Short mmCIF file of C-alpha atoms in Angstrom, two decimals:
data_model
loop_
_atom_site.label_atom_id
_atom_site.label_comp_id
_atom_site.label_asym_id
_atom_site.label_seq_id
_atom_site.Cartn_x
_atom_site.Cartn_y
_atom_site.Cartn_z
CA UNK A 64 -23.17 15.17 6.00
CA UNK A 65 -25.51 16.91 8.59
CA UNK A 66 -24.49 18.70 11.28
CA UNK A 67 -26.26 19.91 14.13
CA UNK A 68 -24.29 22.00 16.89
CA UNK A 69 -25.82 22.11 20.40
CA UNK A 70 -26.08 24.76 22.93
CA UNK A 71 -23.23 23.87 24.73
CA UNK A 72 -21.14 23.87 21.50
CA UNK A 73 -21.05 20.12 21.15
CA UNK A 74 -20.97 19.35 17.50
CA UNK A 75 -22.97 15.99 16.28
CA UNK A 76 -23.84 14.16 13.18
CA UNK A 77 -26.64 12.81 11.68
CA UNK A 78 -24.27 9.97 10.00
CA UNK A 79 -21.17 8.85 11.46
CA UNK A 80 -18.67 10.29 9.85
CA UNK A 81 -16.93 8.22 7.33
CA UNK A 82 -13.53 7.55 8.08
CA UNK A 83 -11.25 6.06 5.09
CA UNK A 84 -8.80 3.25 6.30
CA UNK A 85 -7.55 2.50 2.90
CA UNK A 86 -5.28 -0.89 3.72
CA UNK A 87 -4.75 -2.83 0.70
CA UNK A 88 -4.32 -6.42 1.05
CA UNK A 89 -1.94 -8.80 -0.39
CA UNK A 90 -1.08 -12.50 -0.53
CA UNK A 91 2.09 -12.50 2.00
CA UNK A 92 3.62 -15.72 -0.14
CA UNK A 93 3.32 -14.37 -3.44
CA UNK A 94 4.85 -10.93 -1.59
CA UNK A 95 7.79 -13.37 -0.15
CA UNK A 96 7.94 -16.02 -3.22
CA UNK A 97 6.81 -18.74 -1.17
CA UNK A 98 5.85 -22.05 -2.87
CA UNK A 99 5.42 -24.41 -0.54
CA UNK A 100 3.32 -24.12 2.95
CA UNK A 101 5.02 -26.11 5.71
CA UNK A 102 1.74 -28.37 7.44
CA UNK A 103 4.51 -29.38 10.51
CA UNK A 104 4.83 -25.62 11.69
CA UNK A 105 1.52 -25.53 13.74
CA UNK A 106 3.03 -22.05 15.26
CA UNK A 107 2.70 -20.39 11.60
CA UNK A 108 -0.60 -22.10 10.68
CA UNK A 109 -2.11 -20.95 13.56
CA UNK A 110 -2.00 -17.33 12.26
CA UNK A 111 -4.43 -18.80 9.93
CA UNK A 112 -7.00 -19.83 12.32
CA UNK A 113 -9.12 -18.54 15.03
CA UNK A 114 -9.96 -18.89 18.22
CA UNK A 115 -12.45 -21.49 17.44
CA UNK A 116 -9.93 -23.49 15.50
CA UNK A 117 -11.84 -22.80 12.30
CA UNK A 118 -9.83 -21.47 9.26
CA UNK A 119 -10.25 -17.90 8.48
CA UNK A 120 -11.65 -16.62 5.05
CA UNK A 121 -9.12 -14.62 2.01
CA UNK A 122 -10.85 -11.85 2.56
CA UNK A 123 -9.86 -11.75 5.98
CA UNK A 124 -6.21 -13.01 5.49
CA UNK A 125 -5.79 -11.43 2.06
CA UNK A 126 -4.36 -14.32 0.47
CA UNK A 127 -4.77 -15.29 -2.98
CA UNK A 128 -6.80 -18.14 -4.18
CA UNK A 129 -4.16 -20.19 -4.59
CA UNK A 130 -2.45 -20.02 -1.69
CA UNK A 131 -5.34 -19.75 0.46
CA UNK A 132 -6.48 -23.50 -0.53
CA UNK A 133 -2.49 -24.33 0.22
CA UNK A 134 -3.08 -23.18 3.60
CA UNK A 135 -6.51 -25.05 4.22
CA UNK A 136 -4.55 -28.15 3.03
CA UNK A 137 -1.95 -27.44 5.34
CA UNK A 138 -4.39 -26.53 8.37
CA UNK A 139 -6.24 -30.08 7.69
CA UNK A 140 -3.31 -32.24 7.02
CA UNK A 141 -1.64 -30.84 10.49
CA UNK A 142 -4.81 -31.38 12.24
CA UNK A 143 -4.86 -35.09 11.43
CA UNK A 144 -1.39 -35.44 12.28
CA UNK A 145 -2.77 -33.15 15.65
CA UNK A 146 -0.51 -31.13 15.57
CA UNK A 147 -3.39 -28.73 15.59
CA UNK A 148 -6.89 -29.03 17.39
CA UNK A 149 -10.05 -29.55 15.09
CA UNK A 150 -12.33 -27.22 16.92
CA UNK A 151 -11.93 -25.77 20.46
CA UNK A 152 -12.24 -22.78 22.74
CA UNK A 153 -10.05 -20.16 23.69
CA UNK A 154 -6.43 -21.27 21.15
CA UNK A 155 -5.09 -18.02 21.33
#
């Protein structure tokens, strides 16, 4: 990492410096021993979804393969029931 200090003793880098947030992810149902994904709770899918109403990706949610195609089934069946919105603005 390069440093250069300045006359008035302000330090700055060439590269930012790296910081390491190590947060490991994990599937919160196979944490709690969930099995089944409730499509009539709108209030816990919508942890799921974003603003936009479109479902967010594993790697964002850190679920596991398995349950993350639960929870898409879930989000879709509960949006044809509407019980949640197929795409709009502003849902949180």
């Amino acid at each position: 990492m390069a440093v250069i200090t300045t006359d008035t003793g302000e330090i700055r880098y060439l590269n930012p410096p790296v910081l390491e947030v190590t947060r490991e992810k994990y599937c919160r149902f196979k944490k709690m021993r969930w099995h089944y994904i409730d499509y009539k709770d709108p209030d816990f899918l919508l942890r799921f979804i974003n603003d936009q109403g479109k479902i967010l990706p594993r790697r964002l949610t850190g679920n596991s393969i398995k349950f993350q195609r639960k929870v898409s089934q879930a989000v879709k069946r509960a949006r044809h029931l509407a019980l949640l919105p197929f795409v709009t603005d502003g849902l949180k």
